[in-house]
Short mmCIF file of C-alpha atoms and ligand atoms in Angstrom, two decimals:
data_model
loop_
_atom_site.label_atom_id
_atom_site.label_comp_id
_atom_site.label_asym_id
_atom_site.label_seq_id
_atom_site.Cartn_x
_atom_site.Cartn_y
_atom_site.Cartn_z
CA MET A 1 -1.69 -7.43 -25.40
CA THR A 2 1.84 -8.73 -25.99
CA THR A 3 2.72 -12.26 -24.97
CA PRO A 4 3.97 -12.35 -21.38
CA ILE A 5 7.53 -13.55 -20.99
CA ALA A 6 7.23 -14.13 -17.24
CA ASP A 7 6.96 -17.86 -16.57
CA PRO A 8 4.60 -18.79 -13.71
CA ALA A 9 6.23 -22.23 -13.47
CA ALA A 10 9.70 -20.77 -12.86
CA ASP A 11 11.47 -21.36 -9.56
CA LEU A 12 13.01 -18.34 -7.84
CA PRO A 13 16.54 -18.68 -9.30
CA ALA A 14 15.10 -19.04 -12.83
CA LEU A 15 12.85 -16.04 -12.27
CA ARG A 16 15.79 -13.93 -11.13
CA VAL A 17 17.79 -14.83 -14.25
CA ALA A 18 14.81 -14.01 -16.50
CA ILE A 19 13.92 -10.65 -14.98
CA ARG A 20 17.55 -9.52 -14.83
CA ALA A 21 17.85 -10.30 -18.55
CA TRP A 22 14.63 -8.37 -19.25
CA LEU A 23 15.85 -5.37 -17.25
CA ARG A 24 19.16 -5.47 -19.13
CA ASP A 25 17.49 -5.73 -22.53
CA ASN A 26 15.14 -2.84 -21.77
CA ALA A 27 17.58 -0.64 -19.83
CA THR A 28 17.25 2.37 -22.13
CA ALA A 29 13.45 2.42 -22.07
CA LEU A 30 13.44 1.87 -18.31
CA GLN A 31 15.90 4.63 -17.46
CA PRO A 32 13.17 7.22 -16.51
CA PHE A 33 11.86 4.90 -13.79
CA ARG A 34 14.92 4.96 -11.60
CA HIS A 35 13.66 7.67 -9.23
CA GLU A 36 10.44 8.70 -7.55
CA VAL A 37 8.59 11.49 -9.34
CA LEU A 38 8.73 14.69 -7.33
CA GLY A 39 5.55 16.32 -8.68
CA SER A 40 1.89 15.90 -7.77
CA MET A 41 -0.05 12.67 -7.35
CA HIS A 42 -1.30 13.14 -10.91
CA ASP A 43 2.28 13.52 -12.21
CA MET A 44 3.20 10.33 -10.34
CA GLN A 45 0.32 8.42 -11.88
CA VAL A 46 1.04 9.54 -15.44
CA HIS A 47 4.71 8.66 -15.06
CA THR A 48 4.47 5.33 -13.26
CA ARG A 49 1.60 4.06 -15.37
CA VAL A 50 3.99 3.66 -18.32
CA PHE A 51 6.30 1.46 -16.24
CA GLN A 52 3.37 -0.42 -14.74
CA ARG A 53 2.11 -1.18 -18.25
CA MET A 54 5.52 -2.43 -19.40
CA LEU A 55 5.70 -4.76 -16.41
CA PHE A 56 2.16 -5.94 -17.08
CA ASP A 57 2.80 -6.60 -20.78
CA ALA A 58 5.88 -8.65 -19.94
CA GLY A 59 3.83 -10.57 -17.37
CA TRP A 60 5.98 -9.70 -14.32
CA THR A 61 3.16 -8.11 -12.33
CA ARG A 62 0.65 -10.73 -13.49
CA LEU A 63 2.61 -13.48 -11.76
CA GLY A 64 0.75 -14.99 -8.84
CA TRP A 65 -2.67 -13.70 -9.85
CA PRO A 66 -4.90 -16.49 -11.20
CA ALA A 67 -5.86 -16.30 -14.89
CA GLU A 68 -9.51 -15.51 -14.11
CA PHE A 69 -8.32 -12.36 -12.34
CA GLY A 70 -6.06 -11.17 -15.15
CA GLY A 71 -2.90 -12.93 -14.05
CA VAL A 72 -0.70 -15.64 -15.51
CA GLY A 73 -0.90 -17.91 -12.43
CA GLY A 74 1.86 -19.31 -10.24
CA SER A 75 2.70 -18.29 -6.70
CA ALA A 76 2.41 -14.71 -5.41
CA VAL A 77 5.90 -15.23 -3.98
CA LEU A 78 7.15 -14.87 -7.57
CA ARG A 79 5.60 -11.40 -7.66
CA ALA A 80 7.28 -10.56 -4.35
CA GLU A 81 10.58 -11.58 -5.92
CA VAL A 82 9.90 -9.34 -8.94
CA MET A 83 9.48 -6.35 -6.59
CA GLU A 84 12.75 -7.22 -4.91
CA GLU A 85 14.59 -7.50 -8.23
CA LEU A 86 13.19 -4.19 -9.51
CA ALA A 87 14.27 -2.37 -6.37
CA ALA A 88 17.66 -4.11 -6.25
CA ALA A 89 18.31 -3.00 -9.84
CA GLY A 90 17.55 0.59 -8.77
CA TYR A 91 14.03 0.99 -10.19
CA CYS A 92 11.02 2.39 -8.35
CA ILE A 93 8.31 -0.20 -7.98
CA PRO A 94 5.20 1.46 -9.49
CA GLU A 95 3.54 3.06 -6.49
CA LEU A 96 -0.05 2.11 -7.28
CA LEU A 97 0.76 -1.61 -7.29
CA ALA A 98 0.72 -1.39 -3.47
CA THR A 99 -3.03 -0.83 -3.35
CA ILE A 100 -3.61 -3.90 -5.48
CA GLU A 101 -1.46 -6.01 -3.15
CA ILE A 102 -3.62 -4.82 -0.24
CA ILE A 103 -7.14 -4.82 -1.72
CA GLY A 104 -6.85 -7.51 -4.43
CA PRO A 105 -6.68 -10.54 -2.08
CA MET A 106 -9.78 -9.30 -0.24
CA LEU A 107 -11.71 -9.08 -3.51
CA ILE A 108 -10.60 -12.58 -4.54
CA LYS A 109 -11.62 -14.10 -1.21
CA TYR A 110 -14.87 -12.24 -0.58
CA ALA A 111 -16.12 -10.98 -3.97
CA PRO A 112 -14.57 -13.00 -6.84
CA HIS A 113 -17.05 -11.50 -9.32
CA LEU A 114 -15.66 -8.02 -8.52
CA ALA A 115 -12.09 -9.34 -8.55
CA ALA A 116 -12.58 -10.71 -12.07
CA ARG A 117 -13.86 -7.34 -13.25
CA HIS A 118 -11.41 -5.02 -11.52
CA ILE A 119 -8.07 -6.72 -10.82
CA PRO A 120 -7.12 -7.05 -14.52
CA ALA A 121 -7.74 -3.31 -15.09
CA ALA A 122 -5.86 -2.32 -11.93
CA ILE A 123 -2.76 -4.44 -12.67
CA ALA A 124 -2.64 -2.97 -16.17
CA GLY A 125 -2.67 0.54 -14.66
CA ASP A 126 -6.13 1.40 -16.02
CA GLU A 127 -7.88 1.66 -12.63
CA VAL A 128 -6.99 3.05 -9.23
CA TRP A 129 -8.61 1.96 -5.95
CA CYS A 130 -8.65 3.34 -2.45
CA GLN A 131 -9.83 2.37 1.03
CA GLY A 132 -12.58 4.18 2.93
CA PHE A 133 -12.46 2.95 6.52
CA SER A 134 -11.36 5.86 8.75
CA GLU A 135 -13.73 8.66 9.69
CA PRO A 136 -13.28 11.90 11.66
CA GLU A 137 -14.05 10.11 14.92
CA ALA A 138 -13.21 6.52 14.05
CA GLY A 139 -9.66 5.58 13.07
CA SER A 140 -8.07 3.26 15.60
CA ASP A 141 -11.54 2.23 16.72
CA LEU A 142 -13.32 1.34 13.49
CA GLY A 143 -16.12 -0.27 15.51
CA GLY A 144 -17.34 3.26 16.20
CA LEU A 145 -17.73 4.33 12.57
CA ARG A 146 -20.92 6.10 11.56
CA CYS A 147 -21.03 6.13 7.75
CA LYS A 148 -24.21 4.19 7.11
CA ALA A 149 -25.44 1.95 4.29
CA VAL A 150 -29.19 1.47 4.59
CA PRO A 151 -30.59 -1.57 2.79
CA THR A 152 -33.13 -0.62 0.10
CA ASP A 153 -35.16 -2.30 -2.62
CA GLY A 154 -36.27 0.77 -4.53
CA PRO A 155 -36.53 1.85 -8.17
CA HIS A 156 -32.83 1.09 -8.84
CA GLY A 157 -33.17 -2.47 -7.49
CA ALA A 158 -31.78 -4.10 -4.37
CA GLY A 159 -28.86 -2.40 -2.70
CA PHE A 160 -27.82 0.16 -0.09
CA VAL A 161 -28.07 3.92 0.27
CA VAL A 162 -24.74 5.18 1.62
CA SER A 163 -24.36 8.44 3.49
CA GLY A 164 -21.53 9.76 5.63
CA GLN A 165 -17.90 10.78 5.50
CA LYS A 166 -14.58 8.99 5.15
CA MET A 167 -11.17 10.58 5.53
CA TRP A 168 -7.49 9.81 5.01
CA SER A 169 -8.22 7.73 1.91
CA SER A 170 -4.81 7.16 0.31
CA TYR A 171 -4.92 7.80 -3.46
CA GLY A 172 -8.52 9.01 -3.03
CA SER A 173 -7.88 11.87 -5.47
CA LEU A 174 -6.90 9.41 -8.24
CA ALA A 175 -9.23 6.50 -7.54
CA GLN A 176 -12.26 5.30 -9.48
CA HIS A 177 -13.32 2.80 -6.82
CA VAL A 178 -13.30 2.68 -3.05
CA CYS A 179 -13.98 -0.14 -0.61
CA VAL A 180 -16.19 1.45 2.03
CA LEU A 181 -16.65 -0.01 5.49
CA ALA A 182 -20.14 1.12 6.45
CA ARG A 183 -22.73 0.51 9.13
CA THR A 184 -25.57 -1.69 7.88
CA GLY A 185 -26.76 -2.87 11.29
CA GLU A 186 -26.30 -2.64 15.05
CA ALA A 187 -23.71 -0.49 16.83
CA GLY A 188 -20.19 -1.90 17.23
CA TYR A 189 -18.19 -4.38 15.16
CA ARG A 190 -21.00 -6.71 14.19
CA GLY A 191 -23.10 -4.13 12.32
CA LEU A 192 -20.53 -3.41 9.58
CA SER A 193 -20.43 -4.38 5.91
CA MET A 194 -17.84 -3.82 3.16
CA LEU A 195 -19.07 -2.27 -0.09
CA TRP A 196 -17.31 -1.69 -3.40
CA VAL A 197 -18.32 1.79 -4.51
CA ASP A 198 -17.87 3.51 -7.86
CA LEU A 199 -16.50 6.98 -7.03
CA GLU A 200 -17.53 8.49 -10.35
CA GLN A 201 -21.24 8.92 -9.67
CA PRO A 202 -23.55 11.64 -8.36
CA GLY A 203 -23.67 12.16 -4.60
CA ILE A 204 -19.94 11.62 -4.01
CA THR A 205 -17.56 14.50 -3.34
CA VAL A 206 -13.81 13.90 -3.16
CA VAL A 207 -11.76 16.57 -1.36
CA PRO A 208 -7.99 15.98 -1.62
CA THR A 209 -5.84 16.86 1.42
CA MET A 210 -2.42 18.39 0.85
CA CYS A 211 0.13 16.66 3.07
CA GLU A 212 3.43 17.83 4.50
CA ASN A 213 5.33 15.95 1.80
CA GLY A 214 3.83 18.26 -0.84
CA ARG A 215 1.40 15.75 -2.33
CA GLU A 216 -2.34 15.27 -2.03
CA GLU A 217 -1.55 11.89 -0.55
CA VAL A 218 -5.03 11.38 0.96
CA ALA A 219 -8.59 12.60 0.43
CA GLU A 220 -11.85 13.06 2.27
CA LEU A 221 -14.82 11.31 0.69
CA PHE A 222 -18.38 12.54 1.25
CA PHE A 223 -21.36 10.29 0.43
CA ASP A 224 -24.76 11.91 0.07
CA ASP A 225 -27.44 9.22 -0.37
CA VAL A 226 -25.41 7.20 -2.87
CA PHE A 227 -27.07 4.07 -4.23
CA VAL A 228 -24.81 1.00 -4.26
CA PRO A 229 -26.20 -2.20 -5.86
CA ARG A 230 -26.32 -5.27 -3.65
CA ASP A 231 -23.87 -7.17 -5.85
CA ARG A 232 -21.17 -4.72 -4.68
CA LEU A 233 -21.14 -6.29 -1.23
CA VAL A 234 -17.68 -7.65 -0.43
CA GLY A 235 -18.48 -10.62 1.76
CA PRO A 236 -21.84 -11.17 3.40
CA GLU A 237 -23.86 -8.30 4.85
CA GLY A 238 -22.73 -7.80 8.44
CA ALA A 239 -19.31 -9.46 7.88
CA GLY A 240 -17.45 -6.16 7.39
CA TRP A 241 -15.25 -6.61 10.47
CA GLU A 242 -13.95 -10.00 9.31
CA VAL A 243 -13.37 -8.60 5.81
CA VAL A 244 -11.46 -5.52 6.96
CA MET A 245 -9.32 -7.59 9.37
CA TYR A 246 -8.43 -9.87 6.44
CA LEU A 247 -7.44 -6.86 4.33
CA LEU A 248 -5.38 -5.27 7.11
CA GLN A 249 -3.12 -8.34 7.18
CA PHE A 250 -2.05 -7.43 3.65
CA GLU A 251 -1.73 -3.72 4.46
CA ARG A 252 0.53 -4.54 7.43
CA GLY A 253 2.31 -7.49 5.82
CA ALA A 254 2.48 -7.58 1.99
CA PHE A 255 3.01 -3.82 1.88
CA ALA A 256 5.90 -4.14 4.34
CA TRP A 257 7.64 -6.51 1.92
CA LYS A 258 7.33 -4.02 -0.95
CA ARG A 259 8.64 -1.21 1.25
CA GLN A 260 11.63 -3.18 2.54
CA ALA A 261 12.70 -3.72 -1.07
CA GLU A 262 12.43 0.03 -1.71
CA LEU A 263 14.17 0.94 1.55
CA HIS A 264 17.14 -1.24 0.60
CA THR A 265 17.47 0.86 -2.56
CA GLN A 266 17.21 4.04 -0.49
CA LEU A 267 20.03 2.85 1.78
CA GLN A 268 22.16 2.17 -1.30
CA ASP A 269 21.29 5.67 -2.60
CA LEU A 270 22.36 7.16 0.70
CA LEU A 271 25.72 5.40 0.73
CA HIS A 272 26.27 6.41 -2.89
CA GLU A 273 25.32 10.06 -2.40
CA ALA A 274 26.90 10.69 1.00
CA ASP A 275 30.32 12.19 1.54
CA PRO A 276 32.32 9.08 2.60
CA VAL A 277 33.83 10.97 5.55
CA ALA A 278 30.35 11.93 6.82
CA ALA A 279 29.07 8.38 6.32
CA ALA A 280 32.06 6.96 8.22
CA ALA A 281 31.57 9.47 11.04
CA HIS A 282 28.02 8.15 11.49
CA ALA A 283 28.82 4.48 10.91
CA THR A 284 26.94 3.36 14.02
CA THR A 285 23.76 5.15 12.95
CA VAL A 286 24.05 3.72 9.44
CA GLY A 287 24.60 0.27 10.94
CA GLU A 288 21.49 0.61 13.10
CA ALA A 289 19.41 1.55 10.06
CA TYR A 290 20.77 -1.49 8.23
CA LEU A 291 19.91 -3.76 11.15
CA ALA A 292 16.37 -2.36 11.31
CA LEU A 293 16.05 -3.08 7.60
CA PHE A 294 17.42 -6.58 8.08
CA ALA A 295 14.89 -7.29 10.86
CA LEU A 296 12.04 -5.99 8.69
CA ARG A 297 13.11 -8.14 5.79
CA SER A 298 13.47 -11.23 7.97
CA GLN A 299 9.93 -10.75 9.23
CA ALA A 300 8.20 -9.59 6.02
CA GLY A 301 9.49 -12.37 3.72
CA PRO A 302 7.93 -15.27 5.66
CA THR A 303 4.80 -13.14 6.21
CA PHE A 304 4.34 -12.71 2.46
CA ALA A 305 4.65 -16.47 1.96
CA MET A 306 2.20 -17.19 4.81
CA LEU A 307 -0.35 -14.75 3.38
CA GLU A 308 0.01 -16.53 0.04
CA SER A 309 -0.69 -19.86 1.72
CA GLY A 310 -3.93 -18.47 3.17
CA ALA A 311 -2.77 -18.57 6.80
CA ALA A 312 -4.58 -16.24 9.22
CA LEU A 313 -1.78 -14.29 10.86
CA GLY A 314 -3.71 -12.73 13.75
CA PRO A 315 -2.04 -10.17 15.99
CA GLY A 316 1.44 -11.29 14.84
CA ILE A 317 0.99 -9.04 11.81
CA SER A 318 1.34 -6.02 14.13
CA VAL A 319 5.04 -6.93 14.44
CA ASP A 320 5.50 -6.35 10.69
CA LYS A 321 3.72 -3.01 10.92
CA LEU A 322 5.83 -1.88 13.87
CA LEU A 323 9.09 -2.96 12.21
CA LEU A 324 8.07 -1.12 9.03
CA GLY A 325 7.39 2.17 10.81
CA ALA A 326 10.60 1.90 12.87
CA THR A 327 12.70 1.10 9.79
CA GLU A 328 11.27 3.89 7.64
CA GLN A 329 12.07 6.38 10.39
CA SER A 330 15.47 4.94 11.28
CA LEU A 331 16.62 5.03 7.66
CA THR A 332 15.39 8.53 6.87
CA ASP A 333 16.62 9.92 10.21
CA THR A 334 20.00 8.42 9.31
CA ALA A 335 19.87 10.13 5.92
CA ARG A 336 19.07 13.41 7.64
CA THR A 337 22.12 13.02 9.91
CA VAL A 338 24.53 11.83 7.22
CA LEU A 339 23.43 14.36 4.60
CA TRP A 340 23.25 17.28 7.03
CA PRO A 341 22.67 20.07 6.15
CA ALA A 342 21.99 19.20 2.50
CA LEU A 343 18.76 17.33 3.22
CA GLU A 344 17.29 20.43 4.85
CA LEU A 345 18.79 23.17 2.71
CA ASP A 346 19.80 22.05 -0.81
CA ASP A 347 17.74 22.77 -3.92
CA THR A 348 18.81 19.61 -5.75
CA ASP A 349 16.39 16.84 -6.78
CA SER A 350 18.30 14.50 -4.51
CA ALA A 351 17.72 16.72 -1.46
CA ALA A 352 14.05 17.18 -2.40
CA ARG A 353 13.68 13.41 -2.72
CA TRP A 354 15.21 12.81 0.71
CA ARG A 355 13.02 15.49 2.27
CA ARG A 356 9.95 13.79 0.83
CA ARG A 357 11.12 10.37 2.00
CA TRP A 358 11.75 11.77 5.50
CA SER A 359 8.26 13.34 5.66
CA TYR A 360 6.62 10.18 4.36
CA ALA A 361 8.38 8.13 7.03
CA ARG A 362 6.63 10.17 9.77
CA ILE A 363 3.22 8.86 8.68
CA THR A 364 4.25 5.21 8.56
CA THR A 365 3.56 4.89 12.30
CA ILE A 366 -0.04 6.09 11.72
CA TYR A 367 -1.55 4.63 8.54
CA GLY A 368 -2.63 1.00 8.59
CA GLY A 369 -3.04 1.23 12.38
CA ALA A 370 -1.24 3.58 14.79
CA ALA A 371 1.97 2.23 16.36
CA GLU A 372 0.65 2.71 19.91
CA VAL A 373 -2.32 0.49 19.12
CA GLN A 374 -0.11 -2.13 17.44
CA ARG A 375 2.12 -2.21 20.54
CA ASP A 376 -0.96 -2.78 22.69
CA LEU A 377 -1.97 -5.69 20.45
CA VAL A 378 1.49 -7.24 20.71
CA ALA A 379 1.55 -6.77 24.50
CA GLU A 380 -1.93 -8.08 25.17
CA ARG A 381 -2.58 -10.64 22.47
CA LEU A 382 0.89 -12.01 21.65
CA LEU A 383 2.61 -11.68 25.02
CA GLY A 384 -0.49 -12.11 27.19
CA LEU A 385 0.26 -9.06 29.34
CA PRO A 386 -2.61 -7.53 31.31
CA ARG A 387 -4.61 -4.77 29.64
CA GLY A 388 -3.13 -1.34 30.34
CA ARG A 389 -6.50 0.36 30.63
C1 FAD B 1 -0.99 9.18 5.31
C2 FAD B 1 -2.15 8.42 5.83
C3 FAD B 1 -2.81 7.55 4.98
C4 FAD B 1 -3.95 6.88 5.42
N1 FAD B 1 -4.63 6.10 4.54
C5 FAD B 1 -5.83 5.59 4.91
C6 FAD B 1 -6.65 4.92 3.96
O1 FAD B 1 -6.28 4.76 2.79
N2 FAD B 1 -7.86 4.49 4.35
C7 FAD B 1 -8.30 4.65 5.64
O2 FAD B 1 -9.41 4.23 5.94
N3 FAD B 1 -7.53 5.27 6.58
C8 FAD B 1 -6.33 5.74 6.24
N4 FAD B 1 -5.54 6.41 7.16
C9 FAD B 1 -6.06 6.60 8.51
C10 FAD B 1 -5.32 5.80 9.56
O3 FAD B 1 -5.64 4.43 9.46
C11 FAD B 1 -5.69 6.41 10.92
O4 FAD B 1 -5.19 7.73 10.95
C12 FAD B 1 -5.14 5.60 12.06
O5 FAD B 1 -5.75 4.34 12.14
C13 FAD B 1 -5.33 6.34 13.41
O6 FAD B 1 -6.66 6.75 13.55
P1 FAD B 1 -7.01 8.26 13.90
O7 FAD B 1 -6.30 9.16 12.95
O8 FAD B 1 -8.49 8.37 14.01
O9 FAD B 1 -6.36 8.54 15.32
P2 FAD B 1 -6.98 8.07 16.73
O10 FAD B 1 -7.51 6.70 16.63
O11 FAD B 1 -7.86 9.16 17.23
O12 FAD B 1 -5.66 8.04 17.58
C14 FAD B 1 -5.03 9.25 18.03
C15 FAD B 1 -3.89 8.86 18.93
O13 FAD B 1 -4.38 8.09 20.04
C16 FAD B 1 -3.70 6.82 20.10
N5 FAD B 1 -4.63 5.75 20.45
C17 FAD B 1 -5.90 5.59 19.99
N6 FAD B 1 -6.44 4.44 20.49
C18 FAD B 1 -5.49 3.89 21.28
C19 FAD B 1 -5.42 2.70 22.04
N7 FAD B 1 -6.45 1.84 22.10
N8 FAD B 1 -4.27 2.45 22.72
C20 FAD B 1 -3.22 3.30 22.66
N9 FAD B 1 -3.22 4.44 21.94
C21 FAD B 1 -4.33 4.73 21.25
C22 FAD B 1 -3.18 6.58 18.69
O14 FAD B 1 -2.07 5.78 18.67
C23 FAD B 1 -2.85 7.98 18.23
O15 FAD B 1 -1.56 8.36 18.64
C24 FAD B 1 -4.38 7.06 6.75
C25 FAD B 1 -3.69 7.90 7.63
C26 FAD B 1 -2.58 8.59 7.17
C27 FAD B 1 -1.87 9.52 8.11
#
């Protein structure tokens, strides 16, 4: 491993100077990472892993993770700033870093022994993780999930036998590990536990799902009497609801920060690629997309810092999720208008990229909690309005 050059004691201005110098010094080697890869999930992983490894070796993506979890220490806000600088300089933040931002804090808080084993490998790009919460009849209402984990103390030792189905697992086709929310006890929210499950073992079948954006973005996971040792519990048995609520704060908050950085780059791309006359003709629409982005950024920055401080954000995190979905759709709808009809009809990589971005934006009001449900949470729990039903 090369010596990291990222300094965990740096303040934000010093960090910006250092990473800009690193990007300048490595501009030739970094050139391939300026655009999303248009191929399959596998193509994406092969491509971005190289960039992820370069960032790891230089220490940029190890900032904010404690040394015992493979990091170089300092505040996670430094890592947020790194993402911003990468995007501002026109690079694609390695896609699989998002899962680590979402799942890593949960492992550190509830299963530090698993965090010490798996976070270093994931940051280095050597491991991929996914989430197994949703089921065919339990998405918005996870309290109704049926995948069960039956406690056992058999020939393999103490643990759980897991059986059931999960679906919509992002990166499920690439992952080696999944955090599974399973029923270990009574019906409802109290009978759930979170387990860390090795996907590369007998009894597990992974079926990738081809999505409208042309990638196998998600997968179905089938568990057929899979033994999971007891030390793979994330948090206490029966505490699965608390654990998943903790994780969802990062999915709705930390992820929104990463995306706002990327969406700023996409807006710059749009203004660069568009015919100036067409862009001027739709100035109001472009302005609205910019304002949506500004609102998202204003919300997501403080959220990232509050998550770092350990604050419990409660239903307020739904605001970040709603702003993210609205901004993704506003920006890509704007691109569709400004680039018409190229976005629909052209064969260029640029048009293909915008088509993929537009399709991806449609799902941002579903994953991580459907927008309708988030609006209910804001209405009832933040604003104190009466329940609609
Ligand atoms: C691309 C993608 C990636 C995903 N990645 C993952 C992942 O990695 N891991 C994972 O576990 N899950 C993942 N999901 C699943 C996602 O979290 C669920 O799809 C989402 O929570 C909605 O659940 P559902 O699909 O069961 O729809 P349902 O809950 O059946 O909802 C259907 C419709 O009813 C509405 N609705 C439901 N309940 C209410 C309510 N109380 N008030 C108002 N309206 C309501 C919803 O808004 C929605 O429009 C992903 C989904 C997508 C599309």
